[in-house]
Amino acid sequence: MPLWVAYYRRALPRFLAVRDLVESGAVGPVRMVLCRQFQPLRTTTDAAPGSAPWRVDASRSGGGLFVDLMSHTLDFLDFVFGPIVDVRGFAANQGGAYRAEDVVTASWRFATGVQGSGAFCYATDRDEEWNEIIGAAGRIRFSTTRAVPILVDRGSAVEEIPVGDPPHVHQPLIQTIVDELNGQGKLPKHRRVRRSHHARDRPDPRRLPPTGSPEQRRPSEGGVVTRLAAVTDTHEIR
């Protein structure tokens, strides 16, 4: 029996537009991705008004707001660039409003050679969230959580591409699931993208630290970095 996971942004037009920009070479070969999300500190009640505060209860959600919110960003990046094959990071609770982590920093590498880094803090001064795909010939900036225009910066000019969300954001993904159940299509999976380096410039796997070595076992409170690597493996369960 098939099982689908509700990473619905894979089917939203706004995110498909970002994917198409990458695949068309709009900013040249992609070198790296930067992700940021900041929010003011909220109590457990403020974090989930009108319902139990499961988002910051690690026993129910697996972690804090980072796990709830940024799993969608990481899944979309996995969709575009392939799985994350190496990750380093740190997590901590600095605000003290709940026990789950409220600050995470991480860096990672995709199978395609594209590198990424992120800073996520839920105890800071303002709401801010964006992602930036950096290529050899330009940059693409977009938001995971807000339907704002996609920005394509090619140095001499910045292009705004407005792509709105449908009234029901889950509908496009649900339609693809219904179509697959009816034998009329398949859910979108990984696409080939332009690699970030020439083959001779990519890391030699023979020089990477062996699995389980001290170089790979960097400290991270609460196992968040383990979840960061695992979250991109949950989109296609059969």
Tab-separated table of N, CA, C and O in Angstrom, residues 93-191:
chain	number	residue	atom	x	y	z
A	93	ASN	N	18.947	25.589	23.200
A	93	ASN	CA	17.828	26.385	23.680
A	93	ASN	C	18.405	27.589	24.402
A	93	ASN	O	19.061	27.451	25.427
A	94	GLN	N	18.172	28.777	23.871
A	94	GLN	CA	18.705	30.007	24.448
A	94	GLN	C	17.631	30.869	25.095
A	94	GLN	O	17.914	31.626	26.013
A	95	GLY	N	16.379	30.775	24.618
A	95	GLY	CA	15.321	31.633	25.133
A	95	GLY	C	14.671	31.136	26.404
A	95	GLY	O	14.175	31.930	27.205
A	96	GLY	N	14.635	29.811	26.593
A	96	GLY	CA	14.106	29.233	27.812
A	96	GLY	C	12.596	29.197	27.921
A	96	GLY	O	12.065	28.884	28.990
A	97	ALA	N	11.854	29.488	26.842
A	97	ALA	CA	10.389	29.475	26.917
A	97	ALA	C	9.828	28.054	26.882
A	97	ALA	O	8.687	27.833	27.277
A	98	TYR	N	10.599	27.103	26.384
A	98	TYR	CA	10.213	25.698	26.328
A	98	TYR	C	11.498	24.896	26.252
A	98	TYR	O	12.600	25.448	26.166
A	99	ARG	N	11.400	23.562	26.288
A	99	ARG	CA	12.600	22.727	26.383
A	99	ARG	C	13.240	22.453	25.029
A	99	ARG	O	14.436	22.231	24.943
A	100	ALA	N	12.445	22.448	23.963
A	100	ALA	CA	12.999	22.138	22.634
A	100	ALA	C	13.971	23.220	22.185
A	100	ALA	O	13.958	24.347	22.682
A	101	GLU	N	14.835	22.886	21.222
A	101	GLU	CA	15.810	23.839	20.707
A	101	GLU	C	15.111	25.042	20.078
A	101	GLU	O	14.046	24.904	19.459
A	102	ASP	N	15.690	26.233	20.239
A	102	ASP	CA	15.147	27.429	19.583
A	102	ASP	C	16.190	28.135	18.717
A	102	ASP	O	15.918	29.195	18.154
A	103	VAL	N	17.372	27.558	18.601
A	103	VAL	CA	18.386	28.090	17.692
A	103	VAL	C	19.153	26.927	17.077
A	103	VAL	O	19.531	25.978	17.769
A	104	VAL	N	19.313	26.974	15.754
A	104	VAL	CA	20.010	25.927	15.013
A	104	VAL	C	20.889	26.583	13.955
A	104	VAL	O	20.445	27.510	13.265
A	105	THR	N	22.102	26.131	13.835
A	105	THR	CA	22.964	26.501	12.708
A	105	THR	C	23.470	25.213	12.077
A	105	THR	O	23.741	24.235	12.780
A	106	ALA	N	23.567	25.204	10.765
A	106	ALA	CA	23.955	23.969	10.085
A	106	ALA	C	24.585	24.280	8.740
A	106	ALA	O	24.337	25.321	8.133
A	107	SER	N	25.395	23.354	8.283
A	107	SER	CA	25.917	23.380	6.910
A	107	SER	C	25.816	21.968	6.365
A	107	SER	O	25.877	20.990	7.114
A	108	TRP	N	25.633	21.867	5.052
A	108	TRP	CA	25.418	20.554	4.459
A	108	TRP	C	25.891	20.536	3.020
A	108	TRP	O	26.169	21.565	2.409
A	109	ARG	N	25.952	19.330	2.451
A	109	ARG	CA	26.369	19.144	1.061
A	109	ARG	C	25.395	18.180	0.399
A	109	ARG	O	25.074	17.131	0.940
A	110	PHE	N	24.910	18.568	-0.796
A	110	PHE	CA	24.015	17.718	-1.564
A	110	PHE	C	24.808	16.735	-2.422
A	110	PHE	O	25.988	16.961	-2.721
A	111	ALA	N	24.138	15.679	-2.852
A	111	ALA	CA	24.783	14.687	-3.700
A	111	ALA	C	25.283	15.296	-5.007
A	111	ALA	O	26.236	14.794	-5.611
A	112	THR	N	24.656	16.372	-5.464
A	112	THR	CA	25.064	17.015	-6.709
A	112	THR	C	26.315	17.871	-6.550
A	112	THR	O	26.815	18.406	-7.538
A	113	GLY	N	26.821	18.029	-5.315
A	113	GLY	CA	27.980	18.872	-5.081
A	113	GLY	C	27.638	20.261	-4.592
A	113	GLY	O	28.498	20.995	-4.116
A	114	VAL	N	26.359	20.671	-4.719
A	114	VAL	CA	25.925	21.969	-4.202
A	114	VAL	C	26.059	21.965	-2.678
A	114	VAL	O	25.726	20.972	-2.019
A	115	GLN	N	26.553	23.064	-2.122
A	115	GLN	CA	26.689	23.176	-0.679
A	115	GLN	C	25.621	24.108	-0.125
A	115	GLN	O	25.061	24.940	-0.839
A	116	GLY	N	25.313	23.955	1.167
A	116	GLY	CA	24.290	24.782	1.781
A	116	GLY	C	24.628	25.131	3.211
A	116	GLY	O	25.423	24.447	3.860
A	117	SER	N	24.021	26.206	3.694
A	117	SER	CA	24.157	26.568	5.103
A	117	SER	C	22.881	27.258	5.547
A	117	SER	O	22.153	27.843	4.739
A	118	GLY	N	22.598	27.171	6.859
A	118	GLY	CA	21.387	27.767	7.379
A	118	GLY	C	21.561	28.283	8.788
A	118	GLY	O	22.362	27.756	9.560
A	119	ALA	N	20.810	29.331	9.108
A	119	ALA	CA	20.744	29.877	10.459
A	119	ALA	C	19.276	30.055	10.801
A	119	ALA	O	18.535	30.709	10.049
A	120	PHE	N	18.851	29.483	11.914
A	120	PHE	CA	17.443	29.460	12.281
A	120	PHE	C	17.335	29.789	13.771
A	120	PHE	O	17.903	29.077	14.597
A	121	CYS	N	16.643	30.864	14.101
A	121	CYS	CA	16.520	31.272	15.492
A	121	CYS	C	15.084	31.702	15.768
A	121	CYS	O	14.531	32.532	15.041
A	122	TYR	N	14.506	31.155	16.824
A	122	TYR	CA	13.116	31.436	17.193
A	122	TYR	C	13.058	32.173	18.534
A	122	TYR	O	12.095	32.029	19.288
A	123	ALA	N	14.089	32.966	18.778
A	123	ALA	CA	14.148	33.785	19.991
A	123	ALA	C	14.893	35.076	19.680
A	123	ALA	O	15.765	35.512	20.429
A	124	THR	N	14.545	35.691	18.556
A	124	THR	CA	15.285	36.860	18.099
A	124	THR	C	14.359	38.078	18.006
A	124	THR	O	13.269	38.085	18.568
A	125	ASP	N	14.781	39.109	17.286
A	125	ASP	CA	14.110	40.411	17.350
A	125	ASP	C	13.006	40.615	16.328
A	125	ASP	O	12.234	41.562	16.431
A	126	ARG	N	12.896	39.748	15.307
A	126	ARG	CA	11.950	40.021	14.230
A	126	ARG	C	11.602	38.744	13.476
A	126	ARG	O	12.292	37.722	13.588
A	127	ASP	N	10.522	38.852	12.667
A	127	ASP	CA	10.173	37.784	11.733
A	127	ASP	C	10.917	38.016	10.419
A	127	ASP	O	10.790	39.077	9.805
A	128	GLU	N	11.650	37.024	9.995
A	128	GLU	CA	12.390	37.104	8.725
A	128	GLU	C	12.625	35.689	8.216
A	128	GLU	O	12.984	34.797	8.986
A	129	GLU	N	12.375	35.491	6.926
A	129	GLU	CA	12.589	34.154	6.360
A	129	GLU	C	12.857	34.270	4.876
A	129	GLU	O	12.121	34.931	4.150
A	130	TRP	N	13.934	33.660	4.399
A	130	TRP	CA	14.237	33.651	2.976
A	130	TRP	C	15.252	32.555	2.677
A	130	TRP	O	15.951	32.056	3.565
A	131	ASN	N	15.298	32.191	1.404
A	131	ASN	CA	16.285	31.240	0.895
A	131	ASN	C	16.931	31.848	-0.337
A	131	ASN	O	16.254	32.519	-1.127
A	132	GLU	N	18.200	31.614	-0.522
A	132	GLU	CA	18.905	32.166	-1.684
A	132	GLU	C	19.748	31.077	-2.342
A	132	GLU	O	20.590	30.450	-1.692
A	133	ILE	N	19.463	30.853	-3.612
A	133	ILE	CA	20.240	29.918	-4.431
A	133	ILE	C	21.284	30.723	-5.182
A	133	ILE	O	20.943	31.610	-5.967
A	134	ILE	N	22.545	30.437	-4.944
A	134	ILE	CA	23.642	31.222	-5.511
A	134	ILE	C	24.301	30.438	-6.636
A	134	ILE	O	24.807	29.330	-6.432
A	135	GLY	N	24.251	31.011	-7.827
A	135	GLY	CA	24.865	30.379	-8.978
A	135	GLY	C	26.080	31.153	-9.474
A	135	GLY	O	26.420	32.215	-8.942
A	136	ALA	N	26.711	30.637	-10.517
A	136	ALA	CA	27.887	31.296	-11.075
A	136	ALA	C	27.533	32.583	-11.805
A	136	ALA	O	28.396	33.444	-12.000
A	137	ALA	N	26.258	32.745	-12.184
A	137	ALA	CA	25.864	33.920	-12.969
A	137	ALA	C	24.714	34.707	-12.346
A	137	ALA	O	24.173	35.594	-12.993
A	138	GLY	N	24.364	34.398	-11.109
A	138	GLY	CA	23.274	35.140	-10.480
A	138	GLY	C	22.739	34.434	-9.256
A	138	GLY	O	23.298	33.422	-8.804
A	139	ARG	N	21.643	34.971	-8.714
A	139	ARG	CA	21.057	34.434	-7.491
A	139	ARG	C	19.528	34.419	-7.606
A	139	ARG	O	18.935	35.288	-8.234
A	140	ILE	N	18.940	33.422	-6.948
A	140	ILE	CA	17.487	33.305	-6.876
A	140	ILE	C	17.096	33.365	-5.405
A	140	ILE	O	17.573	32.562	-4.603
A	141	ARG	N	16.239	34.322	-5.049
A	141	ARG	CA	15.769	34.424	-3.667
A	141	ARG	C	14.267	34.148	-3.638
A	141	ARG	O	13.513	34.685	-4.442
A	142	PHE	N	13.848	33.327	-2.676
A	142	PHE	CA	12.432	32.985	-2.543
A	142	PHE	C	12.138	32.666	-1.085
A	142	PHE	O	13.044	32.448	-0.280
A	143	SER	N	10.854	32.636	-0.765
A	143	SER	CA	10.415	32.353	0.594
A	143	SER	C	9.712	31.010	0.647
A	143	SER	O	8.978	30.643	-0.276
A	144	THR	N	9.928	30.281	1.724
A	144	THR	CA	9.198	29.040	1.951
A	144	THR	C	7.808	29.313	2.500
A	144	THR	O	6.841	28.632	2.140
A	145	THR	N	7.675	30.323	3.355
A	145	THR	CA	6.446	30.506	4.132
A	145	THR	C	5.560	31.640	3.631
A	145	THR	O	4.411	31.748	4.064
A	146	ARG	N	6.051	32.495	2.726
A	146	ARG	CA	5.276	33.653	2.281
A	146	ARG	C	5.196	33.663	0.756
A	146	ARG	O	6.186	33.408	0.078
A	147	ALA	N	4.029	33.990	0.223
A	147	ALA	CA	3.837	34.038	-1.232
A	147	ALA	C	4.287	35.390	-1.772
A	147	ALA	O	3.489	36.189	-2.272
A	148	VAL	N	5.578	35.634	-1.684
A	148	VAL	CA	6.161	36.873	-2.196
A	148	VAL	C	6.831	36.582	-3.537
A	148	VAL	O	7.141	35.428	-3.855
A	149	PRO	N	7.059	37.609	-4.377
A	149	PRO	CA	7.681	37.363	-5.677
A	149	PRO	C	9.066	36.715	-5.551
A	149	PRO	O	9.822	36.987	-4.621
A	150	ILE	N	9.377	35.854	-6.497
A	150	ILE	CA	10.716	35.289	-6.622
A	150	ILE	C	11.616	36.374	-7.205
A	150	ILE	O	11.241	37.059	-8.161
A	151	LEU	N	12.794	36.550	-6.643
A	151	LEU	CA	13.749	37.539	-7.136
A	151	LEU	C	14.906	36.835	-7.829
A	151	LEU	O	15.519	35.929	-7.257
A	152	VAL	N	15.184	37.235	-9.058
A	152	VAL	CA	16.324	36.703	-9.812
A	152	VAL	C	17.295	37.857	-10.031
A	152	VAL	O	16.997	38.804	-10.768
A	153	ASP	N	18.433	37.795	-9.379
A	153	ASP	CA	19.443	38.852	-9.409
A	153	ASP	C	20.600	38.405	-10.284
A	153	ASP	O	21.307	37.453	-9.952
A	154	ARG	N	20.770	39.075	-11.410
A	154	ARG	CA	21.875	38.758	-12.312
A	154	ARG	C	22.924	39.864	-12.331
A	154	ARG	O	23.638	40.041	-13.311
A	155	GLY	N	23.018	40.615	-11.248
A	155	GLY	CA	24.034	41.656	-11.137
A	155	GLY	C	23.580	42.979	-11.685
A	155	GLY	O	23.346	43.938	-10.945
A	156	SER	N	23.410	43.076	-12.990
A	156	SER	CA	23.006	44.333	-13.619
A	156	SER	C	21.510	44.566	-13.564
A	156	SER	O	21.041	45.681	-13.816
A	157	ALA	N	20.745	43.528	-13.248
A	157	ALA	CA	19.290	43.664	-13.215
A	157	ALA	C	18.705	42.658	-12.237
A	157	ALA	O	19.231	41.555	-12.065
A	158	VAL	N	17.609	43.069	-11.595
A	158	VAL	CA	16.875	42.186	-10.686
A	158	VAL	C	15.472	42.010	-11.244
A	158	VAL	O	14.743	42.977	-11.446
A	159	GLU	N	15.096	40.774	-11.508
A	159	GLU	CA	13.781	40.456	-12.053
A	159	GLU	C	12.871	39.931	-10.950
A	159	GLU	O	13.273	39.059	-10.167
A	160	GLU	N	11.670	40.463	-10.873
A	160	GLU	CA	10.661	39.965	-9.947
A	160	GLU	C	9.693	39.061	-10.695
A	160	GLU	O	9.159	39.444	-11.734
A	161	ILE	N	9.468	37.861	-10.159
A	161	ILE	CA	8.553	36.918	-10.783
A	161	ILE	C	7.446	36.612	-9.784
A	161	ILE	O	7.626	35.820	-8.850
A	162	PRO	N	6.270	37.257	-9.925
A	162	PRO	CA	5.175	36.994	-8.990
A	162	PRO	C	4.438	35.705	-9.347
A	162	PRO	O	3.948	35.545	-10.458
A	163	VAL	N	4.400	34.786	-8.410
A	163	VAL	CA	3.653	33.539	-8.586
A	163	VAL	C	2.866	33.322	-7.298
A	163	VAL	O	3.445	33.023	-6.257
A	164	GLY	N	1.566	33.489	-7.370
A	164	GLY	CA	0.744	33.353	-6.182
A	164	GLY	C	0.452	31.905	-5.826
A	164	GLY	O	0.655	30.987	-6.629
A	165	ASP	N	-0.014	31.696	-4.596
A	165	ASP	CA	-0.442	30.371	-4.167
A	165	ASP	C	-1.926	30.194	-4.448
A	165	ASP	O	-2.697	31.158	-4.411
A	166	PRO	N	-2.375	28.978	-4.709
A	166	PRO	CA	-3.811	28.728	-4.906
A	166	PRO	C	-4.565	28.909	-3.594
A	166	PRO	O	-3.960	28.935	-2.516
A	167	PRO	N	-5.890	29.016	-3.643
A	167	PRO	CA	-6.670	29.203	-2.416
A	167	PRO	C	-6.443	28.097	-1.389
A	167	PRO	O	-6.460	28.349	-0.183
A	168	HIS	N	-6.241	26.874	-1.873
A	168	HIS	CA	-5.985	25.740	-0.988
A	168	HIS	C	-4.608	25.170	-1.356
A	168	HIS	O	-4.466	24.497	-2.377
A	169	VAL	N	-3.607	25.452	-0.517
A	169	VAL	CA	-2.229	25.159	-0.918
A	169	VAL	C	-1.945	23.667	-1.031
A	169	VAL	O	-1.009	23.259	-1.728
A	170	HIS	N	-2.726	22.827	-0.372
A	170	HIS	CA	-2.501	21.389	-0.471
A	170	HIS	C	-3.081	20.792	-1.752
A	170	HIS	O	-2.727	19.667	-2.123
A	171	GLN	N	-3.964	21.520	-2.426
A	171	GLN	CA	-4.711	20.941	-3.539
A	171	GLN	C	-3.825	20.398	-4.668
A	171	GLN	O	-4.071	19.285	-5.172
A	172	PRO	N	-2.793	21.129	-5.126
A	172	PRO	CA	-1.986	20.578	-6.224
A	172	PRO	C	-1.344	19.235	-5.888
A	172	PRO	O	-1.309	18.324	-6.728
A	173	LEU	N	-0.830	19.079	-4.662
A	173	LEU	CA	-0.243	17.789	-4.295
A	173	LEU	C	-1.310	16.713	-4.209
A	173	LEU	O	-1.116	15.585	-4.697
A	174	ILE	N	-2.440	17.047	-3.588
A	174	ILE	CA	-3.522	16.057	-3.485
A	174	ILE	C	-3.967	15.603	-4.874
A	174	ILE	O	-4.234	14.420	-5.103
A	175	GLN	N	-4.009	16.539	-5.838
A	175	GLN	CA	-4.404	16.172	-7.194
A	175	GLN	C	-3.424	15.189	-7.817
A	175	GLN	O	-3.829	14.237	-8.501
A	176	THR	N	-2.126	15.397	-7.581
A	176	THR	CA	-1.143	14.451	-8.135
A	176	THR	C	-1.284	13.074	-7.493
A	176	THR	O	-1.080	12.055	-8.153
A	177	ILE	N	-1.645	13.032	-6.202
A	177	ILE	CA	-1.854	11.743	-5.529
A	177	ILE	C	-3.075	11.040	-6.113
A	177	ILE	O	-3.043	9.842	-6.416
A	178	VAL	N	-4.157	11.796	-6.292
A	178	VAL	CA	-5.376	11.216	-6.888
A	178	VAL	C	-5.078	10.711	-8.299
A	178	VAL	O	-5.501	9.613	-8.687
A	179	ASP	N	-4.323	11.505	-9.073
A	179	ASP	CA	-3.989	11.092	-10.440
A	179	ASP	C	-3.181	9.792	-10.432
A	179	ASP	O	-3.421	8.897	-11.263
A	180	GLU	N	-2.223	9.685	-9.494
A	180	GLU	CA	-1.419	8.464	-9.449
A	180	GLU	C	-2.271	7.262	-9.045
A	180	GLU	O	-2.125	6.168	-9.606
A	181	LEU	N	-3.162	7.455	-8.081
A	181	LEU	CA	-4.046	6.363	-7.673
A	181	LEU	C	-4.932	5.908	-8.825
A	181	LEU	O	-5.280	4.721	-8.927
A	182	ASN	N	-5.294	6.847	-9.693
A	182	ASN	CA	-6.140	6.526	-10.844
A	182	ASN	C	-5.336	6.077	-12.059
A	182	ASN	O	-5.893	5.876	-13.141
A	183	GLY	N	-4.013	5.945	-11.872
A	183	GLY	CA	-3.171	5.493	-12.973
A	183	GLY	C	-2.965	6.524	-14.055
A	183	GLY	O	-2.657	6.177	-15.198
A	184	GLN	N	-3.107	7.798	-13.713
A	184	GLN	CA	-3.005	8.865	-14.714
A	184	GLN	C	-1.715	9.682	-14.598
A	184	GLN	O	-1.570	10.683	-15.290
A	185	GLY	N	-0.812	9.270	-13.750
A	185	GLY	CA	0.430	10.023	-13.622
A	185	GLY	C	1.241	9.520	-12.451
A	185	GLY	O	0.870	8.564	-11.770
A	186	LYS	N	2.374	10.175	-12.229
A	186	LYS	CA	3.270	9.830	-11.134
A	186	LYS	C	3.656	11.102	-10.397
A	186	LYS	O	3.785	12.175	-11.007
A	187	LEU	N	3.862	10.974	-9.106
A	187	LEU	CA	4.324	12.121	-8.344
A	187	LEU	C	5.693	12.557	-8.828
A	187	LEU	O	6.535	11.720	-9.185
A	188	PRO	N	5.973	13.870	-8.836
A	188	PRO	CA	7.295	14.337	-9.264
A	188	PRO	C	8.375	13.895	-8.300
A	188	PRO	O	8.197	13.933	-7.085
A	189	LYS	N	9.482	13.460	-8.859
A	189	LYS	CA	10.613	13.032	-8.033
A	189	LYS	C	11.810	13.909	-8.378
A	189	LYS	O	11.688	14.942	-9.008
A	190	HIS	N	13.000	13.477	-7.968
A	190	HIS	CA	14.185	14.285	-8.209
A	190	HIS	C	14.392	14.552	-9.694
A	190	HIS	O	14.142	13.689	-10.528
A	191	ARG	N	14.859	15.738	-10.006
A	191	ARG	CA	15.226	16.088	-11.377
A	191	ARG	C	16.734	16.244	-11.452
A	191	ARG	O	17.409	16.525	-10.472
